[in-house]
PDB file of C-alpha atoms in Angstrom:
ATOM      1  CA  MET A   1       4.722 -10.998 -13.285  1.00 97.00           C
ATOM      2  CA  LYS A   2       6.644  -7.831 -11.645  1.00 98.00           C
ATOM      3  CA  PHE A   3       5.205  -5.329  -9.184  1.00 98.00           C
ATOM      4  CA  GLY A   4       6.538  -2.315  -8.246  1.00 98.00           C
ATOM      5  CA  VAL A   5       5.406  -0.616  -4.682  1.00 98.00           C
ATOM      6  CA  VAL A   6       4.908   2.612  -3.529  1.00 98.00           C
ATOM      7  CA  VAL A   7       4.018   3.300   0.811  1.00 98.00           C
ATOM      8  CA  SER A   8       3.515   6.573   1.373  1.00 98.00           C
ATOM      9  CA  GLU A   9       2.277   6.604   4.669  1.00 98.00           C
ATOM     10  CA  GLY A  10       3.701   6.442   8.241  1.00 97.00           C
ATOM     11  CA  PRO A  11       3.774   3.180  10.084  1.00 97.00           C
ATOM     12  CA  TYR A  12       0.606   2.848  13.138  1.00 96.00           C
ATOM     13  CA  THR A  13      -0.976   5.984  11.022  1.00 95.00           C
ATOM     14  CA  HIS A  14      -3.706   4.053   9.167  1.00 95.00           C
ATOM     15  CA  GLN A  15      -3.047   1.286   7.247  1.00 97.00           C
ATOM     16  CA  ALA A  16      -0.903   1.569   4.280  1.00 98.00           C
ATOM     17  CA  SER A  17       2.148   0.213   5.321  1.00 98.00           C
ATOM     18  CA  ASP A  18       0.008  -3.165   6.604  1.00 98.00           C
ATOM     19  CA  THR A  19      -2.070  -3.269   3.753  1.00 98.00           C
ATOM     20  CA  ALA A  20       1.216  -2.866   1.194  1.00 98.00           C
ATOM     21  CA  TYR A  21       2.980  -5.580   3.565  1.00 98.00           C
ATOM     22  CA  HIS A  22      -0.113  -7.857   2.828  1.00 98.00           C
ATOM     23  CA  PHE A  23      -0.160  -7.501  -0.654  1.00 98.00           C
ATOM     24  CA  VAL A  24       3.261  -7.886  -1.091  1.00 98.00           C
ATOM     25  CA  THR A  25       3.632 -11.333   0.710  1.00 98.00           C
ATOM     26  CA  ALA A  26       0.527 -12.677  -1.346  1.00 98.00           C
ATOM     27  CA  ALA A  27       1.981 -11.541  -4.512  1.00 98.00           C
ATOM     28  CA  LEU A  28       5.551 -13.408  -3.410  1.00 98.00           C
ATOM     29  CA  ALA A  29       3.077 -16.570  -2.057  1.00 98.00           C
ATOM     30  CA  ALA A  30       1.611 -16.415  -5.931  1.00 98.00           C
ATOM     31  CA  GLY A  31       4.813 -16.714  -7.507  1.00 98.00           C
ATOM     32  CA  HIS A  32       4.898 -13.019  -8.753  1.00 98.00           C
ATOM     33  CA  GLU A  33       8.293 -10.814  -8.150  1.00 98.00           C
ATOM     34  CA  VAL A  34       8.462  -7.652  -6.190  1.00 98.00           C
ATOM     35  CA  PRO A  35      12.099  -6.558  -6.710  1.00 98.00           C
ATOM     36  CA  ARG A  36      11.729  -3.468  -5.035  1.00 98.00           C
ATOM     37  CA  VAL A  37       9.387  -1.198  -2.579  1.00 98.00           C
ATOM     38  CA  PHE A  38       9.990   2.339  -2.395  1.00 98.00           C
ATOM     39  CA  PHE A  39       9.261   4.170   0.814  1.00 98.00           C
ATOM     40  CA  TYR A  40       7.964   8.003   0.253  1.00 98.00           C
ATOM     41  CA  HIS A  41       6.551  10.739   2.286  1.00 98.00           C
ATOM     42  CA  ASP A  42       5.930   9.716   5.909  1.00 98.00           C
ATOM     43  CA  GLY A  43       6.198   6.057   4.575  1.00 98.00           C
ATOM     44  CA  VAL A  44      10.548   6.432   5.356  1.00 98.00           C
ATOM     45  CA  ASN A  45       9.650   6.343   9.179  1.00 98.00           C
ATOM     46  CA  VAL A  46       8.723   2.604   8.567  1.00 98.00           C
ATOM     47  CA  GLY A  47      12.590   2.190   8.161  1.00 98.00           C
ATOM     48  CA  THR A  48      13.764   3.407  11.686  1.00 98.00           C
ATOM     49  CA  ARG A  49      15.218   0.501  13.721  1.00 97.00           C
ATOM     50  CA  LEU A  50      14.515   2.693  16.742  1.00 97.00           C
ATOM     51  CA  SER A  51      10.697   2.266  17.225  1.00 96.00           C
ATOM     52  CA  ILE A  52       9.955  -0.306  19.821  1.00 96.00           C
ATOM     53  CA  PRO A  53       6.100  -1.027  19.684  1.00 97.00           C
ATOM     54  CA  PRO A  54       4.033  -2.954  22.332  1.00 97.00           C
ATOM     55  CA  GLN A  55       5.620  -6.531  22.304  1.00 95.00           C
ATOM     56  CA  ASP A  56       1.984  -8.134  21.783  1.00 97.00           C
ATOM     57  CA  GLU A  57       1.673  -5.745  18.261  1.00 96.00           C
ATOM     58  CA  ARG A  58       2.889  -6.358  14.883  1.00 97.00           C
ATOM     59  CA  ASN A  59       6.797  -4.426  14.424  1.00 98.00           C
ATOM     60  CA  ILE A  60       6.203  -3.237  11.228  1.00 98.00           C
ATOM     61  CA  GLN A  61       9.782  -2.294  10.670  1.00 98.00           C
ATOM     62  CA  GLN A  62      10.502  -6.131  11.665  1.00 98.00           C
ATOM     63  CA  GLN A  63       8.028  -7.713   9.380  1.00 98.00           C
ATOM     64  CA  TRP A  64       9.489  -5.643   6.225  1.00 98.00           C
ATOM     65  CA  SER A  65      13.215  -5.987   7.571  1.00 98.00           C
ATOM     66  CA  ALA A  66      12.484 -10.088   7.301  1.00 98.00           C
ATOM     67  CA  LEU A  67      10.738  -9.678   4.014  1.00 98.00           C
ATOM     68  CA  ALA A  68      13.492  -8.393   2.476  1.00 98.00           C
ATOM     69  CA  LYS A  69      16.238 -10.842   3.926  1.00 98.00           C
ATOM     70  CA  GLU A  70      14.252 -13.720   2.952  1.00 98.00           C
ATOM     71  CA  HIS A  71      13.125 -12.557  -0.560  1.00 98.00           C
ATOM     72  CA  GLY A  72      15.798 -10.257  -1.508  1.00 97.00           C
ATOM     73  CA  THR A  73      13.425  -7.417  -1.813  1.00 98.00           C
ATOM     74  CA  ASP A  74      14.883  -3.935  -2.269  1.00 98.00           C
ATOM     75  CA  LEU A  75      13.595  -1.626   0.649  1.00 98.00           C
ATOM     76  CA  VAL A  76      14.338   2.036  -0.961  1.00 98.00           C
ATOM     77  CA  ILE A  77      13.779   5.227   1.237  1.00 98.00           C
ATOM     78  CA  CYS A  78      13.608   8.611  -0.419  1.00 98.00           C
ATOM     79  CA  ILE A  79      16.281  10.609   0.942  1.00 96.00           C
ATOM     80  CA  ALA A  80      15.057  13.881   0.461  1.00 96.00           C
ATOM     81  CA  ALA A  81      12.005  12.554   2.561  1.00 97.00           C
ATOM     82  CA  ALA A  82      14.104  10.902   5.013  1.00 97.00           C
ATOM     83  CA  GLN A  83      16.494  13.892   5.664  1.00 96.00           C
ATOM     84  CA  ARG A  84      13.344  15.911   6.752  1.00 97.00           C
ATOM     85  CA  ARG A  85      12.121  13.081   9.111  1.00 97.00           C
ATOM     86  CA  GLY A  86      15.573  12.189  10.874  1.00 96.00           C
ATOM     87  CA  LEU A  87      16.060   9.047   8.574  1.00 97.00           C
ATOM     88  CA  LEU A  88      19.730   8.684   8.559  1.00 97.00           C
ATOM     89  CA  ASP A  89      22.363   5.807   7.459  1.00 96.00           C
ATOM     90  CA  LYS A  90      25.674   5.505   8.471  1.00 95.00           C
ATOM     91  CA  ASN A  91      27.129   7.461   5.454  1.00 94.00           C
ATOM     92  CA  GLU A  92      24.422  10.552   5.887  1.00 93.00           C
ATOM     93  CA  ALA A  93      25.078  10.643   9.360  1.00 96.00           C
ATOM     94  CA  GLU A  94      28.761  11.381   8.960  1.00 96.00           C
ATOM     95  CA  ARG A  95      27.983  13.673   6.031  1.00 94.00           C
ATOM     96  CA  GLN A  96      25.742  15.806   7.961  1.00 94.00           C
ATOM     97  CA  GLY A  97      27.691  15.646  11.118  1.00 96.00           C
ATOM     98  CA  LYS A  98      24.925  13.842  13.099  1.00 96.00           C
ATOM     99  CA  ASP A  99      25.916  11.736  16.171  1.00 96.00           C
ATOM    100  CA  ALA A 100      23.827   8.557  15.380  1.00 96.00           C
ATOM    101  CA  ASP A 101      22.020   6.987  12.336  1.00 97.00           C
ATOM    102  CA  ASN A 102      19.016   4.912  12.675  1.00 98.00           C
ATOM    103  CA  ILE A 103      18.345   2.609   9.436  1.00 97.00           C
ATOM    104  CA  ALA A 104      17.229  -0.806   9.893  1.00 98.00           C
ATOM    105  CA  GLU A 105      18.227  -4.109   8.329  1.00 98.00           C
ATOM    106  CA  GLY A 106      17.183  -4.408   4.920  1.00 98.00           C
ATOM    107  CA  PHE A 107      16.272  -0.793   4.181  1.00 98.00           C
ATOM    108  CA  ARG A 108      18.364   1.884   2.185  1.00 98.00           C
ATOM    109  CA  ILE A 109      18.427   5.367   1.315  1.00 97.00           C
ATOM    110  CA  SER A 110      18.520   6.640  -2.021  1.00 97.00           C
ATOM    111  CA  GLY A 111      16.545   8.799  -4.383  1.00 96.00           C
ATOM    112  CA  LEU A 112      13.714   9.225  -6.740  1.00 97.00           C
ATOM    113  CA  GLY A 113      15.260   7.557  -9.492  1.00 98.00           C
ATOM    114  CA  GLN A 114      14.785   4.365  -7.915  1.00 98.00           C
ATOM    115  CA  LEU A 115      11.259   5.074  -8.053  1.00 98.00           C
ATOM    116  CA  ILE A 116      11.223   6.007 -11.629  1.00 98.00           C
ATOM    117  CA  GLU A 117      13.112   2.999 -12.260  1.00 98.00           C
ATOM    118  CA  MET A 118      11.177   0.578 -10.401  1.00 98.00           C
ATOM    119  CA  ALA A 119       8.122   1.902 -12.224  1.00 97.00           C
ATOM    120  CA  ILE A 120       9.769   1.749 -15.725  1.00 98.00           C
ATOM    121  CA  ASP A 121      10.515  -1.991 -14.809  1.00 98.00           C
ATOM    122  CA  ALA A 122       7.583  -2.689 -13.354  1.00 98.00           C
ATOM    123  CA  ASP A 123       4.440  -4.608 -14.841  1.00 98.00           C
ATOM    124  CA  ARG A 124       2.134  -2.766 -12.294  1.00 98.00           C
ATOM    125  CA  LEU A 125       2.640  -0.308  -9.678  1.00 98.00           C
ATOM    126  CA  MET A 126       0.823  -0.192  -6.624  1.00 98.00           C
ATOM    127  CA  THR A 127       0.505   2.713  -4.671  1.00 98.00           C
ATOM    128  CA  PHE A 128      -0.340   2.453  -0.781  1.00 98.00           C
ATOM    129  CA  GLY A 129      -0.994   5.719   1.332  1.00 97.00           C
ATOM    130  CA  ASP A 130      -2.828   8.096   3.212  1.00 91.00           C
TER     131      ASP A 130
ATOM    132  CA  MET Z   1      -7.122  -1.069 -21.044  1.00 90.00           C
ATOM    133  CA  ALA Z   2      -8.787  -1.902 -18.076  1.00 97.00           C
ATOM    134  CA  THR Z   3      -8.168  -0.099 -14.966  1.00 98.00           C
ATOM    135  CA  LEU Z   4      -8.131  -1.592 -11.275  1.00 98.00           C
ATOM    136  CA  HIS Z   5      -8.735   1.262  -9.077  1.00 98.00           C
ATOM    137  CA  THR Z   6      -8.293   1.200  -5.436  1.00 98.00           C
ATOM    138  CA  VAL Z   7     -10.242   3.760  -2.588  1.00 98.00           C
ATOM    139  CA  ASN Z   8      -8.749   3.025   0.863  1.00 98.00           C
ATOM    140  CA  LYS Z   9     -11.466   5.808   2.646  1.00 97.00           C
ATOM    141  CA  SER Z  10     -14.754   5.701   3.806  1.00 96.00           C
ATOM    142  CA  PRO Z  11     -17.028   7.259   0.977  1.00 94.00           C
ATOM    143  CA  PHE Z  12     -18.961   9.108   4.232  1.00 93.00           C
ATOM    144  CA  ALA Z  13     -15.433  10.984   4.972  1.00 95.00           C
ATOM    145  CA  THR Z  14     -14.165  11.870   1.571  1.00 96.00           C
ATOM    146  CA  GLN Z  15     -15.313  12.141  -2.184  1.00 95.00           C
ATOM    147  CA  SER Z  16     -12.526   9.679  -3.117  1.00 96.00           C
ATOM    148  CA  LEU Z  17     -15.019   6.794  -4.038  1.00 95.00           C
ATOM    149  CA  LEU Z  18     -17.517   9.195  -5.806  1.00 94.00           C
ATOM    150  CA  SER Z  19     -14.722  10.809  -7.842  1.00 95.00           C
ATOM    151  CA  CYS Z  20     -13.534   7.197  -8.857  1.00 96.00           C
ATOM    152  CA  LEU Z  21     -17.223   5.925  -9.858  1.00 94.00           C
ATOM    153  CA  GLY Z  22     -17.104   9.084 -12.281  1.00 92.00           C
ATOM    154  CA  HIS Z  23     -13.960   8.002 -13.844  1.00 94.00           C
ATOM    155  CA  ALA Z  24     -14.091   4.202 -14.320  1.00 95.00           C
ATOM    156  CA  LYS Z  25     -14.848   2.922 -17.014  1.00 95.00           C
ATOM    157  CA  ALA Z  26     -16.521  -0.329 -18.846  1.00 95.00           C
ATOM    158  CA  GLY Z  27     -14.333  -3.365 -17.409  1.00 96.00           C
ATOM    159  CA  ASP Z  28     -12.791  -1.666 -14.748  1.00 97.00           C
ATOM    160  CA  THR Z  29     -12.816  -2.862 -11.440  1.00 97.00           C
ATOM    161  CA  VAL Z  30     -13.230  -1.139  -8.119  1.00 97.00           C
ATOM    162  CA  LEU Z  31     -11.577  -2.312  -5.076  1.00 98.00           C
ATOM    163  CA  LEU Z  32     -12.579  -0.936  -1.786  1.00 98.00           C
ATOM    164  CA  ILE Z  33      -9.839  -1.714   0.815  1.00 98.00           C
ATOM    165  CA  GLU Z  34      -8.816  -0.067   4.490  1.00 98.00           C
ATOM    166  CA  ASP Z  35     -11.573   2.274   5.525  1.00 97.00           C
ATOM    167  CA  GLY Z  36     -13.093   2.103   1.824  1.00 97.00           C
ATOM    168  CA  VAL Z  37     -14.595  -0.813   2.958  1.00 97.00           C
ATOM    169  CA  TYR Z  38     -17.730   1.023   4.181  1.00 95.00           C
ATOM    170  CA  GLY Z  39     -18.497   2.340   0.837  1.00 94.00           C
ATOM    171  CA  ALA Z  40     -19.696  -1.799   0.216  1.00 94.00           C
ATOM    172  CA  ALA Z  41     -22.267  -1.935   2.671  1.00 92.00           C
ATOM    173  CA  GLY Z  42     -25.549  -1.984   1.871  1.00 89.00           C
ATOM    174  CA  GLY Z  43     -28.587   0.294   2.605  1.00 86.00           C
ATOM    175  CA  THR Z  44     -26.650   3.368   2.473  1.00 86.00           C
ATOM    176  CA  GLY Z  45     -26.847   6.653   0.354  1.00 83.00           C
ATOM    177  CA  LEU Z  46     -24.347   5.371  -2.202  1.00 84.00           C
ATOM    178  CA  ALA Z  47     -26.578   2.731  -3.774  1.00 78.00           C
ATOM    179  CA  ASP Z  48     -27.911   4.949  -6.534  1.00 80.00           C
ATOM    180  CA  ALA Z  49     -24.055   5.630  -7.569  1.00 81.00           C
ATOM    181  CA  VAL Z  50     -23.284   2.303  -7.655  1.00 80.00           C
ATOM    182  CA  ALA Z  51     -26.445   1.314  -9.516  1.00 76.00           C
ATOM    183  CA  GLY Z  52     -25.517   3.902 -12.026  1.00 79.00           C
ATOM    184  CA  LEU Z  53     -22.882   1.518 -13.135  1.00 80.00           C
ATOM    185  CA  GLY Z  54     -25.064  -0.635 -14.457  1.00 78.00           C
ATOM    186  CA  GLY Z  55     -22.834  -4.001 -13.845  1.00 82.00           C
ATOM    187  CA  ALA Z  56     -20.215  -2.073 -16.497  1.00 92.00           C
ATOM    188  CA  VAL Z  57     -17.913  -1.457 -13.573  1.00 95.00           C
ATOM    189  CA  THR Z  58     -17.144  -4.734 -11.177  1.00 95.00           C
ATOM    190  CA  LEU Z  59     -17.093  -3.533  -7.406  1.00 95.00           C
ATOM    191  CA  ALA Z  60     -14.962  -5.840  -5.115  1.00 97.00           C
ATOM    192  CA  VAL Z  61     -14.135  -5.359  -1.327  1.00 97.00           C
ATOM    193  CA  LEU Z  62     -11.109  -6.559   0.610  1.00 98.00           C
ATOM    194  CA  ALA Z  63     -12.602  -9.542   2.865  1.00 98.00           C
ATOM    195  CA  PRO Z  64      -9.951  -9.060   5.992  1.00 98.00           C
ATOM    196  CA  ASP Z  65     -10.576  -5.361   6.041  1.00 98.00           C
ATOM    197  CA  LEU Z  66     -14.162  -6.007   6.271  1.00 97.00           C
ATOM    198  CA  LYS Z  67     -13.907  -8.626   8.939  1.00 97.00           C
ATOM    199  CA  ALA Z  68     -11.852  -6.000  11.137  1.00 97.00           C
ATOM    200  CA  ARG Z  69     -14.590  -3.653  10.992  1.00 97.00           C
ATOM    201  CA  GLY Z  70     -17.314  -6.016  11.843  1.00 96.00           C
ATOM    202  CA  ILE Z  71     -19.182  -5.860   8.478  1.00 95.00           C
ATOM    203  CA  ASP Z  72     -20.703  -9.244   7.583  1.00 94.00           C
ATOM    204  CA  GLU Z  73     -20.565 -10.242   4.108  1.00 93.00           C
ATOM    205  CA  GLY Z  74     -24.289 -10.512   3.707  1.00 92.00           C
ATOM    206  CA  ARG Z  75     -24.829  -6.727   4.436  1.00 92.00           C
ATOM    207  CA  LEU Z  76     -22.981  -6.122   1.261  1.00 94.00           C
ATOM    208  CA  MET Z  77     -24.756  -4.292  -1.724  1.00 92.00           C
ATOM    209  CA  ASP Z  78     -26.015  -6.710  -4.027  1.00 89.00           C
ATOM    210  CA  GLY Z  79     -23.315  -7.815  -6.682  1.00 90.00           C
ATOM    211  CA  VAL Z  80     -20.146  -6.795  -4.592  1.00 94.00           C
ATOM    212  CA  LYS Z  81     -17.576  -9.617  -5.396  1.00 95.00           C
ATOM    213  CA  THR Z  82     -15.312 -10.152  -2.050  1.00 97.00           C
ATOM    214  CA  VAL Z  83     -11.720 -11.165  -2.142  1.00 98.00           C
ATOM    215  CA  ASP Z  84      -8.837 -11.890   0.001  1.00 98.00           C
ATOM    216  CA  TYR Z  85      -5.129 -10.343  -0.434  1.00 98.00           C
ATOM    217  CA  ALA Z  86      -4.455 -13.511  -3.191  1.00 98.00           C
ATOM    218  CA  GLY Z  87      -7.557 -12.175  -5.192  1.00 98.00           C
ATOM    219  CA  PHE Z  88      -6.233  -8.463  -4.484  1.00 98.00           C
ATOM    220  CA  VAL Z  89      -2.951  -9.596  -6.131  1.00 98.00           C
ATOM    221  CA  ASP Z  90      -4.920 -11.451  -8.748  1.00 98.00           C
ATOM    222  CA  LEU Z  91      -7.259  -8.692  -9.460  1.00 98.00           C
ATOM    223  CA  ALA Z  92      -4.202  -6.197 -10.263  1.00 98.00           C
ATOM    224  CA  ALA Z  93      -2.372  -8.800 -12.351  1.00 98.00           C
ATOM    225  CA  SER Z  94      -5.507  -9.055 -14.740  1.00 98.00           C
ATOM    226  CA  HIS Z  95      -6.200  -5.455 -15.287  1.00 98.00           C
ATOM    227  CA  ASP Z  96      -3.698  -3.285 -17.337  1.00 98.00           C
ATOM    228  CA  ARG Z  97      -2.868  -0.619 -14.818  1.00 97.00           C
ATOM    229  CA  THR Z  98      -3.779   0.433 -11.284  1.00 98.00           C
ATOM    230  CA  GLN Z  99      -4.677   3.448  -9.909  1.00 98.00           C
ATOM    231  CA  ALA Z 100      -5.117   4.052  -5.962  1.00 98.00           C
ATOM    232  CA  TRP Z 101      -7.296   6.882  -4.975  1.00 97.00           C
ATOM    233  CA  LEU Z 102      -5.383   8.651  -2.409  1.00 93.00           C
TER     234      LEU Z 102
END
């Protein structure tokens, strides 16, 4: 079965990005597919490579990046939510005249079309948020 | 069309669980996750709302989140089913659709 996943809460806030990660890991372990995870609202903050949590804590961004690398899951960050919160990839940084970008490996910035496409394509849509 | 409902906030903080129970139909499952697991504890004011379901709606709770909050499985309301993440995935797959009560 194909799962689509939405994460709409920031990392280290309550638990949504952790629950989503554990759900996706369990779904993949059971042989299901998770082609894409869509990060929306404050959830876009998961995708910054500049976060530095204490070393004895989980690193939420790195967990997702590793998952994308291993399973090819497409980690999409909503562009409008990202721009408001200072999440930029190289192209956007150049286009907006900013001096840096901060998107982590395995994440990419795209739009709501990818959310709709995921919802249409998936057998089940799972939403994790606040 | 059976629905898997997920509730992630304590019923003592928000109305999500009560709203959800009011909308859930026979054959649905309500899964309590994150702070929502407080709703599965026995001896609270919620017992009547859950008893009102008459068993038509299954109430389930995510065991790792119970454990993280120090709630012993022996303290749950009668009839609450515990699942792990694999069980969460199975519930999502075995129902026709899901609804997160955010």
